[in-house]
Amino acid sequence: MGLFGRMIVGVLPITPKFLVRWVSKRYVAGRDLDSAISAMKKLGEKEGCCFTIDVLGEDISTLAEANYFLTIYEQVIDAIVSQGIDANISIKPTAFGLLIDEEVALANIQQLLEKAARHGMFVRLDMEDHRVTQSTIDIVLKMHEIGLKNIGVVLQARLFRTLDDIKSICSSLQGDADIRICKGIYLEPSEIAHTEYRAINTGYSEALSMMLKNNSYCAIATHDKPVVSDALLQLKEKEMGVGISDPRDGARQTGDDKGPGYEFQMLLGVRGDMRRRLLKQGHKVRVYVPFGEKWYEYSIRRLRENPDIAWHVAKSFMMPWSR
Ligand code: FDA
């Protein structure tokens, strides 16, 4: 698997752009907002899932670029509202300037959050690599401090620090904590992160258990069957599940756009069979829908960051029912 992925990454520089586009079409809704809206409408009507939208792009080099993201995300919010789609937004703090000027990034995110709050919409800060883990968490805590509670964070099961992060976020935000737990796409160094499949899955299970125990809303983002099975088991032990309102005393993240204390989340175009099964069982499932001009950079960068993705992509083309 590792070798296949590395081979693919090796030939990327000479891979024709049309081929990358053909592959990425399945994972990226399109170049513009209209494509994202129509992809969501189609899938939502067909399957009954809800969505979170991501405008492709991150780690900008000038603060002027942050204005582009601010404007386009404002348009995304307006479109979600006017089209009546069950969706929220996922944003990358570095696209708002986090690695250039933290204060500016904070002000940009606050402006967007205030607009989302006026429409009762939730905003998720995606988690990027370890350089910004703490500053991303700090943004969420600061926004809650000033009364903007429609924001949550993502934590990565592969990072050693994650259990401590869950404890401290939940202790600060109490029942208002809303955490998306994922394995983590960035291949972090072994000094700070698990690097093996089993250890990452154990980390995931422990992180979810800690979130459940500490009254966090649990966004369970994975396509891995054993991880989903473990999550379903943990939910059952907590007497949480389809049609049961969240029984945890201290949990406060509720609303029409939320599941009963938890939801599953999956990427567009990935493991559709599993997504449909969970939906059929009645679970809330949110699909992460990326769109944007930067589809090429996004696809190449993801493959470079984690060559195993190339293997997953190849496998899923051989198994079309999993779309
Ligand atoms: P794993 O990688 O073991 O994959 C399990 C199976 O899923 C594979 O065997 C394959 O069948 C399928 N699969 C997984 N990825 C695939 C792909 N790209 N194409 C085709 N098949 C694939 N990461 C991060 O660092 N910060 C973040 O903010 C987020 N946000 C996020 C949101 C949502 C909704 C999801 C689902 C994921 C993320 N991630 C993320 C990515 C996450 O950290 C992780 O890299 C991927 O979800 C893959 O991990 P799995 O848990 O799916 O397991």
XYZ file of C-alpha atoms and ligand atoms in Angstrom:
376
model
C 0.000 0.000 0.000
C 2.693 2.496 1.009
C 4.757 1.601 -2.059
C 1.792 2.070 -4.431
C 1.018 5.439 -2.912
C 4.629 6.556 -3.169
C 4.750 5.433 -6.814
C 1.691 7.529 -7.626
C 3.162 10.562 -5.879
C 6.408 9.986 -7.814
C 4.627 10.274 -11.176
C 2.415 13.214 -10.162
C 4.660 15.875 -11.749
C 4.186 14.230 -15.170
C 0.514 13.299 -14.720
C -1.657 15.250 -17.187
C -3.964 17.751 -15.457
C -7.059 16.264 -17.155
C -6.341 12.926 -15.453
C -6.087 14.540 -12.004
C -9.315 16.415 -12.815
C -11.074 13.202 -13.824
C -10.115 11.523 -10.537
C -10.849 14.573 -8.368
C -14.299 15.119 -9.936
C -15.650 12.539 -7.579
C -14.260 14.217 -4.457
C -14.698 17.871 -5.399
C -18.181 19.263 -6.141
C -16.894 21.630 -8.817
C -15.149 24.952 -9.379
C -17.934 27.265 -8.211
C -20.630 27.660 -5.580
C -23.411 26.712 -8.020
C -21.805 23.300 -8.540
C -21.624 22.755 -4.782
C -25.262 23.783 -4.308
C -26.476 21.489 -7.069
C -24.342 18.560 -5.791
C -25.831 18.995 -2.304
C -29.387 19.322 -3.570
C -29.041 16.162 -5.644
C -27.473 14.074 -2.896
C -29.687 15.513 -0.162
C -32.875 14.711 -2.080
C -31.652 11.230 -2.981
C -30.243 10.133 0.364
C -31.373 12.536 3.087
C -27.889 13.492 4.295
C -26.827 16.960 5.437
C -23.646 18.834 4.550
C -20.685 20.949 5.504
C -19.093 23.063 2.749
C -15.399 23.708 2.322
C -13.991 26.304 -0.056
C -10.732 24.812 -1.302
C -7.565 26.649 -0.394
C -5.366 27.158 2.647
C -2.070 28.583 3.868
C -2.343 31.858 1.929
C 0.733 33.983 1.281
C -0.789 37.479 1.578
C -3.548 38.811 3.831
C -5.371 40.137 0.763
C -6.136 36.516 -0.125
C -8.011 36.161 3.165
C -10.555 38.672 1.834
C -11.356 36.276 -0.995
C -12.190 33.524 1.506
C -14.213 35.878 3.689
C -16.277 37.047 0.704
C -16.844 33.628 -0.794
C -17.803 32.065 2.544
C -20.290 34.902 3.079
C -21.771 34.003 -0.297
C -21.838 30.338 0.737
C -23.829 31.211 3.879
C -26.302 33.288 1.833
C -26.720 30.483 -0.700
C -27.289 27.810 1.967
C -29.932 30.015 3.579
C -31.690 31.080 0.372
C -31.725 27.525 -1.016
C -32.880 26.049 2.307
C -30.141 23.401 2.410
C -29.308 21.547 5.642
C -25.667 22.591 5.676
C -23.028 24.435 7.645
C -19.492 25.523 6.775
C -16.003 24.186 7.448
C -13.144 26.657 7.257
C -9.359 26.411 7.365
C -7.900 29.040 9.710
C -4.748 29.417 7.579
C -6.968 30.534 4.668
C -7.980 33.449 6.908
C -4.377 34.387 7.651
C -3.517 32.372 10.772
C 0.101 31.788 9.738
C 0.600 35.454 8.790
C -1.164 37.468 11.487
C -3.174 35.738 14.230
C -5.099 38.895 15.165
C -6.249 39.484 11.583
C -7.238 35.823 11.219
C -9.214 36.045 14.444
C -11.041 39.191 13.273
C -11.853 37.587 9.907
C -13.198 34.440 11.540
C -15.203 36.476 14.041
C -16.825 38.445 11.198
C -17.827 35.225 9.441
C -19.018 33.628 12.663
C -21.240 36.626 13.454
C -22.865 36.357 10.031
C -23.370 32.591 10.465
C -24.807 33.158 13.960
C -27.411 35.573 12.554
C -28.672 32.623 10.485
C -28.307 30.065 13.293
C -25.529 28.357 11.358
C -22.634 26.389 12.818
C -19.021 26.911 11.732
C -16.373 24.191 12.004
C -12.671 25.028 12.117
C -10.898 22.273 10.198
C -7.643 21.200 11.819
C -4.455 21.614 9.825
C -0.942 20.422 10.675
C 0.642 20.584 14.141
C 2.011 24.115 13.646
C -1.489 25.482 14.176
C -3.110 22.977 16.561
C -2.970 25.239 19.616
C -3.793 28.481 17.811
C -6.817 26.845 16.154
C -8.122 25.592 19.505
C -7.481 29.051 20.997
C -9.681 30.688 18.340
C -12.600 28.430 19.274
C -12.146 29.147 22.996
C -11.906 32.915 22.383
C -15.074 32.953 20.261
C -17.008 31.089 22.952
C -15.634 33.537 25.537
C -17.201 36.469 23.644
C -20.509 34.632 23.353
C -20.212 33.194 19.843
C -21.009 29.569 20.542
C -21.776 28.422 16.997
C -18.219 27.190 16.503
C -16.428 23.895 17.020
C -13.082 22.365 16.280
C -11.553 19.230 14.752
C -9.080 17.057 16.643
C -6.844 14.379 15.167
C -6.715 10.947 16.801
C -3.161 10.411 15.590
C -1.750 13.236 17.750
C -0.552 12.278 21.252
C -1.874 15.564 22.633
C -5.493 14.972 21.593
C -6.793 13.417 24.827
C -5.434 16.383 26.801
C -6.965 18.768 24.262
C -10.377 17.140 24.654
C -10.124 17.404 28.452
C -9.176 21.046 28.384
C -11.694 22.090 25.684
C -14.519 20.291 27.485
C -13.508 21.763 30.812
C -13.557 25.295 29.319
C -16.711 24.966 27.212
C -18.591 22.418 29.302
C -21.628 21.162 27.398
C -21.082 23.689 24.580
C -18.111 21.755 23.220
C -18.557 20.413 19.682
C -15.641 18.355 18.414
C -15.147 16.565 15.110
C -12.822 13.649 15.694
C -10.880 12.316 12.693
C -7.722 10.252 12.244
C -5.748 13.225 10.881
C -4.667 13.568 7.281
C -1.231 15.090 7.907
C 1.544 12.538 8.380
C 2.997 14.017 11.567
C 6.414 13.021 13.014
C 6.545 9.997 15.348
C 7.697 12.245 18.241
C 4.225 13.761 18.419
C 1.904 11.302 16.721
C 0.923 7.676 16.263
C 1.998 6.448 12.867
C 0.544 2.928 12.785
C -3.014 2.022 11.765
C -3.835 0.128 14.994
C -2.429 2.801 17.306
C -4.331 5.516 15.431
C -7.561 3.517 15.725
C -6.978 2.991 19.463
C -6.341 6.727 19.773
C -9.615 7.357 17.927
C -11.576 5.073 20.235
C -10.085 6.695 23.355
C -10.731 10.185 22.016
C -14.377 9.427 21.243
C -14.828 7.854 24.667
C -13.397 10.993 26.298
C -15.678 13.240 24.212
C -18.748 11.212 25.125
C -17.826 11.217 28.802
C -17.201 14.961 28.860
C -20.510 15.940 27.234
C -19.063 17.105 23.928
C -21.200 16.948 20.799
C -19.467 14.176 18.848
C -18.943 14.543 15.107
C -17.565 11.135 14.178
C -15.627 11.636 10.935
C -14.368 8.399 9.438
C -14.934 5.845 6.662
C -13.170 3.049 8.495
C -15.508 0.157 9.264
C -13.883 -0.912 12.563
C -13.925 2.702 13.765
C -17.608 3.096 12.884
C -18.428 -0.223 14.620
C -16.559 0.865 17.735
C -18.367 4.220 17.692
C -21.761 2.520 17.425
C -20.846 0.292 20.365
C -19.719 3.253 22.485
C -22.928 5.146 21.667
C -24.995 2.121 22.676
C -23.142 1.863 25.995
C -24.046 5.507 26.656
C -27.637 4.748 25.665
C -27.336 7.162 22.775
C -28.669 6.503 19.313
C -31.323 6.978 16.673
C -34.514 8.573 17.958
C -33.199 8.997 21.539
C -32.489 12.537 22.706
C -29.023 12.978 24.158
C -29.283 11.486 27.680
C -26.088 13.121 28.995
C -26.977 15.669 31.666
C -24.383 18.302 30.840
C -24.593 18.235 27.027
C -25.981 21.468 25.545
C -25.249 21.342 21.786
C -28.735 20.801 20.468
C -30.840 22.216 17.641
C -32.531 21.301 14.380
C -29.182 21.047 12.644
C -27.731 18.629 15.232
C -28.048 14.917 15.838
C -28.876 13.494 19.293
C -25.434 14.279 20.756
C -23.574 12.850 17.758
C -23.473 12.606 14.000
C -21.371 10.754 11.465
C -19.380 12.689 8.880
C -17.884 11.523 5.594
C -16.102 13.045 2.633
C -17.943 13.522 -0.663
C -17.335 10.542 -2.962
C -15.933 8.278 -0.259
C -17.568 5.055 0.991
C -21.060 5.924 -0.230
C -22.152 2.379 0.641
C -21.324 2.938 4.306
C -22.913 6.406 4.259
C -26.156 5.019 2.824
C -26.200 2.201 5.389
C -25.859 4.630 8.310
C -28.546 6.887 6.832
C -30.853 3.925 6.372
C -30.375 3.044 10.042
C -31.545 6.582 10.852
C -28.250 8.203 11.915
C -27.518 11.813 11.036
C -24.784 11.788 8.392
C -23.065 14.943 7.197
C -21.151 14.975 3.922
C -18.108 17.224 3.590
C -18.371 18.998 0.233
C -15.270 20.779 -1.084
C -15.480 23.117 -4.062
C -13.354 25.838 -5.584
C -10.970 27.042 -8.211
C -8.081 25.408 -6.361
C -9.239 21.838 -7.029
C -5.943 20.939 -8.722
C -3.681 22.255 -5.951
C -5.969 20.604 -3.370
C -5.833 17.200 -5.058
C -2.066 17.238 -5.561
C -1.364 18.530 -2.078
C -3.573 15.900 -0.396
C -1.809 13.141 -2.337
C 1.622 14.477 -1.407
C 0.689 14.861 2.260
C -0.658 11.351 2.493
C 0.280 8.999 -0.378
C -2.016 6.291 1.057
C -4.929 8.325 -0.350
C -3.781 7.264 -3.821
C -4.300 3.649 -2.803
C -7.791 4.384 -1.414
C -8.696 6.212 -4.624
C -7.457 3.330 -6.796
C -9.363 0.791 -4.662
C -12.580 2.770 -4.866
C -12.395 2.976 -8.661
C -12.215 -0.816 -8.673
C -15.278 -0.906 -6.361
C -17.741 1.566 -7.927
C -20.564 0.620 -5.514
C -18.612 2.302 -2.709
C -19.148 5.796 -4.256
P -8.771 5.143 6.750
O -7.794 6.116 6.191
O -8.242 3.933 7.435
O -9.741 4.742 5.583
C -10.745 3.747 5.751
C -11.316 3.387 4.392
O -12.027 4.525 3.880
C -10.265 3.078 3.338
O -9.882 1.731 3.373
C -10.976 3.457 2.070
O -11.868 2.428 1.684
C -11.800 4.644 2.485
N -11.139 5.926 2.233
C -10.589 6.767 3.131
N -10.152 7.898 2.550
C -10.436 7.766 1.231
C -10.246 8.582 0.069
N -9.691 9.795 0.152
N -10.676 8.105 -1.143
C -11.281 6.903 -1.256
N -11.477 6.085 -0.194
C -11.065 6.496 1.020
N -8.264 15.491 8.583
C -7.600 16.496 9.195
O -6.399 16.361 9.446
N -8.227 17.666 9.519
C -9.544 17.855 9.277
O -10.087 18.915 9.591
C -10.274 16.799 8.657
N -11.593 16.928 8.380
C -12.306 15.835 7.930
C -13.702 15.920 7.781
C -14.419 14.795 7.421
C -15.910 14.888 7.292
C -13.744 13.550 7.176
C -14.511 12.309 6.828
C -12.380 13.484 7.272
C -11.642 14.614 7.631
N -10.264 14.572 7.731
C -9.589 15.617 8.318
C -9.524 13.439 7.131
C -9.262 12.347 8.139
O -8.359 12.788 9.101
C -8.697 11.093 7.458
O -7.498 11.409 6.813
C -9.640 10.461 6.439
O -10.965 10.523 6.869
C -9.280 8.989 6.234
O -9.382 8.297 7.457
P -10.516 7.201 7.773
O -10.964 7.407 9.178
O -11.566 7.255 6.770
O -9.735 5.823 7.796
